[in-house]
Short mmCIF file of C-alpha atoms and ligand atoms in Angstrom, two decimals:
data_model
loop_
_atom_site.label_atom_id
_atom_site.label_comp_id
_atom_site.label_asym_id
_atom_site.label_seq_id
_atom_site.Cartn_x
_atom_site.Cartn_y
_atom_site.Cartn_z
CA MET Y 1294 122.23 99.05 124.03
CA THR Y 1295 123.83 96.23 125.94
CA LYS Y 1296 124.68 92.86 124.43
CA ALA Y 1297 122.29 91.22 126.91
CA ALA Y 1298 119.40 93.41 125.78
CA GLN Y 1299 120.10 92.69 122.14
CA LYS Y 1300 120.13 88.98 122.84
CA VAL Y 1301 116.70 89.15 124.50
CA TRP Y 1302 115.31 91.22 121.60
CA ALA Y 1303 116.58 88.66 119.10
CA ASN Y 1304 115.21 85.73 121.13
CA VAL Y 1305 111.79 87.34 121.55
CA ASP Y 1306 111.80 88.17 117.83
CA ARG Y 1307 112.46 84.50 117.11
CA TYR Y 1308 109.73 83.40 119.56
CA PHE Y 1309 107.00 85.53 118.00
CA GLY Y 1310 108.40 85.15 114.52
CA GLU Y 1311 108.18 81.36 114.58
CA LYS Y 1312 104.58 81.54 115.80
CA LEU Y 1313 103.17 84.50 113.87
CA ALA Y 1314 105.35 85.10 110.83
CA PRO Y 1315 106.35 81.59 109.81
CA SER Y 1316 108.63 81.52 106.83
CA ASP Y 1317 107.68 79.64 103.71
CA PRO Y 1318 109.63 78.30 100.71
CA ALA Y 1319 109.32 81.54 98.71
CA LEU Y 1320 110.47 83.78 101.57
CA ASP Y 1321 113.28 81.38 102.52
CA ALA Y 1322 114.42 81.08 98.91
CA ALA Y 1323 114.48 84.87 98.52
CA LEU Y 1324 116.66 85.34 101.59
CA ALA Y 1325 118.95 82.52 100.45
CA ALA Y 1326 119.27 84.04 96.97
CA ASN Y 1327 119.99 87.47 98.48
CA ARG Y 1328 122.68 85.97 100.69
CA LYS Y 1329 124.21 84.10 97.79
CA ALA Y 1330 124.30 87.31 95.73
CA LYS Y 1331 125.88 89.08 98.71
CA LEU Y 1332 123.16 91.71 98.97
CA PRO Y 1333 123.34 93.62 102.25
CA ALA Y 1334 121.17 91.88 104.88
CA ILE Y 1335 119.04 94.97 105.47
CA ASP Y 1336 115.65 93.55 104.51
CA VAL Y 1337 112.83 93.93 107.02
CA THR Y 1338 112.61 91.14 109.61
CA PRO Y 1339 109.88 88.48 109.25
CA LEU Y 1340 107.71 90.09 111.95
CA GLN Y 1341 108.20 93.51 110.34
CA GLY Y 1342 107.25 92.03 106.98
CA LYS Y 1343 104.13 90.61 108.59
CA PHE Y 1344 103.45 94.04 110.13
CA LEU Y 1345 103.57 95.57 106.64
CA GLU Y 1346 101.28 92.81 105.34
CA LEU Y 1347 98.77 93.58 108.10
CA LEU Y 1348 98.91 97.32 107.44
CA VAL Y 1349 98.17 96.72 103.76
CA ARG Y 1350 95.26 94.44 104.70
CA ILE Y 1351 93.88 96.94 107.24
CA SER Y 1352 93.97 99.70 104.66
CA SER Y 1353 92.32 97.44 102.02
CA ALA Y 1354 95.01 98.65 99.66
CA ARG Y 1355 94.98 97.55 96.02
CA ARG Y 1356 97.78 99.74 94.73
CA VAL Y 1357 101.10 99.70 96.60
CA LEU Y 1358 104.23 101.77 95.95
CA GLU Y 1359 107.55 100.65 97.41
CA ILE Y 1360 110.66 102.84 97.29
CA GLY Y 1361 113.74 100.61 97.75
CA THR Y 1362 113.29 97.01 96.56
CA LEU Y 1363 116.63 95.36 97.40
CA GLY Y 1364 115.98 91.61 96.80
CA GLY Y 1365 112.20 91.95 97.06
CA TYR Y 1366 111.82 90.40 100.53
CA SER Y 1367 109.55 93.19 101.81
CA THR Y 1368 107.81 93.15 98.40
CA LEU Y 1369 106.94 89.48 98.97
CA TRP Y 1370 105.24 90.34 102.28
CA LEU Y 1371 103.39 93.30 100.75
CA VAL Y 1372 102.11 91.31 97.79
CA ARG Y 1373 100.50 88.70 100.08
CA ALA Y 1374 98.09 91.28 101.41
CA LEU Y 1375 96.80 92.23 97.98
CA PRO Y 1376 93.66 90.99 96.26
CA GLN Y 1377 94.08 89.21 92.90
CA ASP Y 1378 93.74 92.50 91.01
CA GLY Y 1379 96.18 94.29 93.33
CA HIS Y 1380 99.45 95.74 92.08
CA ILE Y 1381 102.84 96.87 93.41
CA VAL Y 1382 105.25 99.30 91.81
CA SER Y 1383 108.68 98.95 93.45
CA LEU Y 1384 111.54 101.34 92.74
CA GLU Y 1385 115.20 100.29 92.85
CA LEU Y 1386 118.38 102.13 91.91
CA ASP Y 1387 120.69 99.15 91.52
CA PRO Y 1388 120.00 97.00 88.43
CA ARG Y 1389 121.62 93.99 90.11
CA HIS Y 1390 119.29 94.26 93.11
CA ALA Y 1391 116.34 94.60 90.74
CA GLU Y 1392 117.39 91.53 88.78
CA ILE Y 1393 117.61 89.40 91.92
CA ALA Y 1394 114.28 90.76 93.17
CA ARG Y 1395 112.63 89.91 89.84
CA ALA Y 1396 113.94 86.34 90.07
CA ASN Y 1397 112.70 86.03 93.67
CA LEU Y 1398 109.23 87.33 92.74
CA GLN Y 1399 109.11 85.07 89.70
CA ASN Y 1400 110.04 82.10 91.87
CA ALA Y 1401 107.23 83.04 94.27
CA GLY Y 1402 104.75 83.18 91.38
CA VAL Y 1403 103.78 86.83 91.96
CA SER Y 1404 105.77 88.66 89.30
CA ASP Y 1405 102.59 89.47 87.36
CA ARG Y 1406 101.53 91.72 90.22
CA VAL Y 1407 104.84 93.56 90.71
CA ASP Y 1408 106.42 96.13 88.46
CA ILE Y 1409 110.05 96.84 89.40
CA ARG Y 1410 111.37 100.06 87.95
CA VAL Y 1411 115.12 100.59 87.86
CA GLY Y 1412 116.75 103.98 88.37
CA PRO Y 1413 117.07 106.76 90.93
CA ALA Y 1414 113.75 106.79 92.81
CA THR Y 1415 113.30 110.51 92.25
CA GLU Y 1416 113.31 109.97 88.49
CA SER Y 1417 110.93 107.02 88.66
CA LEU Y 1418 108.59 108.98 90.94
CA GLN Y 1419 108.67 111.94 88.56
CA ALA Y 1420 107.81 109.54 85.72
CA LEU Y 1421 104.86 108.09 87.66
CA VAL Y 1422 103.49 111.61 88.20
CA THR Y 1423 104.02 112.45 84.52
CA GLU Y 1424 102.18 109.25 83.54
CA SER Y 1425 99.27 110.35 85.77
CA VAL Y 1426 99.07 106.88 87.34
CA ALA Y 1427 96.18 106.24 89.71
CA PRO Y 1428 97.00 107.18 93.31
CA PHE Y 1429 98.55 104.55 95.57
CA ASP Y 1430 96.72 103.32 98.67
CA PHE Y 1431 99.87 102.30 100.52
CA ILE Y 1432 103.44 103.59 100.18
CA PHE Y 1433 106.52 102.02 101.80
CA ILE Y 1434 109.57 104.29 101.85
CA ASP Y 1435 112.76 102.27 102.42
CA ALA Y 1436 115.48 103.50 100.01
CA ASP Y 1437 118.37 105.88 100.81
CA LYS Y 1438 117.46 107.75 103.98
CA ALA Y 1439 118.94 111.01 102.65
CA GLY Y 1440 116.22 110.91 100.01
CA TYR Y 1441 113.30 110.55 102.46
CA PRO Y 1442 112.33 114.29 102.45
CA ASP Y 1443 112.12 114.19 98.66
CA TYR Y 1444 110.23 110.86 98.68
CA LEU Y 1445 107.66 112.31 101.06
CA GLY Y 1446 106.87 115.09 98.59
CA TRP Y 1447 106.48 112.66 95.71
CA SER Y 1448 104.46 110.27 97.85
CA LEU Y 1449 101.99 113.03 98.65
CA LYS Y 1450 101.63 113.75 94.93
CA LEU Y 1451 100.92 110.06 94.31
CA SER Y 1452 98.47 109.72 97.24
CA CYS Y 1453 94.78 110.21 97.84
CA PRO Y 1454 92.80 110.70 101.05
CA GLY Y 1455 93.29 107.53 103.11
CA THR Y 1456 96.71 106.61 101.71
CA LEU Y 1457 99.05 105.20 104.36
CA ILE Y 1458 102.70 106.21 104.05
CA VAL Y 1459 105.14 104.05 106.04
CA ALA Y 1460 108.84 104.87 106.31
CA ASP Y 1461 111.42 102.38 107.59
CA ASN Y 1462 114.56 102.97 109.67
CA VAL Y 1463 113.61 106.26 111.27
CA VAL Y 1464 115.28 105.57 114.63
CA ARG Y 1465 118.67 104.20 113.59
CA ASP Y 1466 119.83 103.04 117.04
CA GLY Y 1467 118.52 106.25 118.55
CA LYS Y 1468 120.77 108.46 116.42
CA VAL Y 1469 117.68 110.27 115.10
CA ILE Y 1470 117.77 112.55 118.16
CA GLU Y 1471 121.30 113.81 117.41
CA PRO Y 1472 120.76 117.19 115.72
CA ASP Y 1473 124.44 117.58 114.77
CA ASN Y 1474 125.08 114.05 113.55
CA PRO Y 1475 126.79 114.55 110.17
CA ASP Y 1476 125.43 111.28 108.71
CA PRO Y 1477 123.22 112.27 105.75
CA ASN Y 1478 120.96 109.31 106.60
CA ILE Y 1479 120.24 110.77 110.03
CA GLN Y 1480 119.77 114.26 108.64
CA GLY Y 1481 117.42 112.85 105.98
CA VAL Y 1482 115.24 111.14 108.57
CA ARG Y 1483 115.18 114.27 110.76
CA ARG Y 1484 114.21 116.51 107.86
CA PHE Y 1485 111.57 113.94 106.79
CA THR Y 1486 110.13 114.00 110.32
CA ASP Y 1487 110.04 117.81 110.35
CA LEU Y 1488 108.20 117.82 107.02
CA VAL Y 1489 105.69 115.20 108.21
CA ALA Y 1490 105.14 117.17 111.42
CA ALA Y 1491 104.49 120.38 109.49
CA GLU Y 1492 102.29 118.75 106.83
CA PRO Y 1493 98.62 119.58 107.38
CA ARG Y 1494 97.48 116.87 104.91
CA VAL Y 1495 98.66 113.99 107.11
CA SER Y 1496 98.29 112.64 110.62
CA ALA Y 1497 101.37 110.72 111.73
CA THR Y 1498 103.15 108.79 114.42
CA ALA Y 1499 106.43 106.93 114.89
CA LEU Y 1500 106.95 103.51 116.38
CA GLN Y 1501 110.26 102.35 117.89
CA THR Y 1502 111.12 98.71 117.25
CA VAL Y 1503 113.63 96.22 118.65
CA GLY Y 1504 114.38 92.74 117.40
CA SER Y 1505 116.84 90.59 115.53
CA LYS Y 1506 117.97 93.62 113.49
CA GLY Y 1507 118.56 95.78 116.56
CA TYR Y 1508 116.89 99.06 117.50
CA ASP Y 1509 115.07 101.04 114.83
CA GLY Y 1510 111.55 102.16 113.97
CA PHE Y 1511 108.80 103.04 111.54
CA SER Y 1512 107.07 106.31 110.80
CA LEU Y 1513 103.40 106.06 109.78
CA ALA Y 1514 101.42 108.86 108.18
CA VAL Y 1515 97.89 108.74 106.85
CA VAL Y 1516 96.65 111.23 104.27
CA LEU Y 1517 93.59 112.85 105.83
CA ARG Y 1518 90.17 112.36 104.25
N1 SAH F 2007 112.70 97.13 101.18
C1 SAH F 2007 113.79 96.15 101.22
C2 SAH F 2007 115.09 96.78 101.69
C3 SAH F 2007 115.51 97.97 100.90
S1 SAH F 2007 117.21 98.37 101.20
C4 SAH F 2007 113.40 95.03 102.17
O1 SAH F 2007 113.04 95.34 103.32
O2 SAH F 2007 113.49 93.86 101.79
C5 SAH F 2007 117.34 99.87 100.33
C6 SAH F 2007 117.37 99.73 98.80
O3 SAH F 2007 117.23 101.05 98.28
C7 SAH F 2007 118.67 99.17 98.26
O4 SAH F 2007 118.42 98.08 97.39
C8 SAH F 2007 119.27 100.33 97.48
O5 SAH F 2007 119.96 99.95 96.30
C9 SAH F 2007 118.05 101.13 97.13
N2 SAH F 2007 118.32 102.56 96.85
C10 SAH F 2007 119.30 103.33 97.38
N3 SAH F 2007 119.25 104.56 96.87
C11 SAH F 2007 118.23 104.57 95.99
C12 SAH F 2007 117.69 105.54 95.11
N4 SAH F 2007 118.19 106.78 95.03
N5 SAH F 2007 116.63 105.20 94.34
C13 SAH F 2007 116.10 103.96 94.40
N6 SAH F 2007 116.57 102.99 95.21
C14 SAH F 2007 117.61 103.29 95.98
C1 DHB F 2008 119.90 100.38 106.00
C2 DHB F 2008 118.83 100.45 105.12
C3 DHB F 2008 117.66 99.79 105.39
O1 DHB F 2008 116.58 99.87 104.57
C4 DHB F 2008 117.54 99.05 106.55
O2 DHB F 2008 116.37 98.42 106.79
C5 DHB F 2008 118.60 98.96 107.42
C6 DHB F 2008 119.78 99.64 107.14
C7 DHB F 2008 121.14 101.09 105.70
O3 DHB F 2008 121.25 101.72 104.64
O4 DHB F 2008 122.04 101.04 106.53
MG1 MG F 2009 114.74 99.39 105.73
#
């Protein structure tokens, strides 16, 4: 991708972002806190956050599962779409990330609706299944890409007919089409895609995206009714 193309993507992202996904004090404060704590700047973009918010609204979701919290920026977008009795469980490996996310959610006044669970996502997902929690209506997979195949299996266990499963970063600058790329992230996304494709319980698509964070994409799968 040329520098010129990237510049246009970023400018168009800013154009639509300012109009359609305006930032607010809570979102701004979360990004500032994340920067200050030197978290990697790999949160979704504002327009992508708004996209997630819309998907949650369209699916009338009340129970949301997020895998990969970071500083809770995507969590803040997801929580906006929920009714008062809605709830998010967000899974995060790094206790420092979780601590910052909790502070950001507290600051935004939504911490009563978000439960951040610290530990390897696989263990937290196993625990949710063991607890027989009610199925989730919307699942956002955004943790380590090598874990995506595993997270798909757990997501299906925690789903019901109609659940929407969204996975972030499935294009990775186009590297997803490189079968021999040794990067475990790429291999994880490829294996995830194969599993989705072969899964009779879901209908799925993938959407390439460009913008201020470059070239990437989302995978969307709905559990069939
Ligand atoms: N959803 C966030 C970005 C998540 S970045 C947003 O858009 O704002 C990915 C996060 O997944 C990081 O915080 C990382 O610590 C976490 N992660 C990595 N491996 C993990 C694992 N095995 N289990 C749970 N979380 C993990
Ligand atoms: C990475 C992870 C993300 O969730 C993301 O949105 C971008 C990059 C990463 O691990 O490189
Ligand atoms: Mg991501």
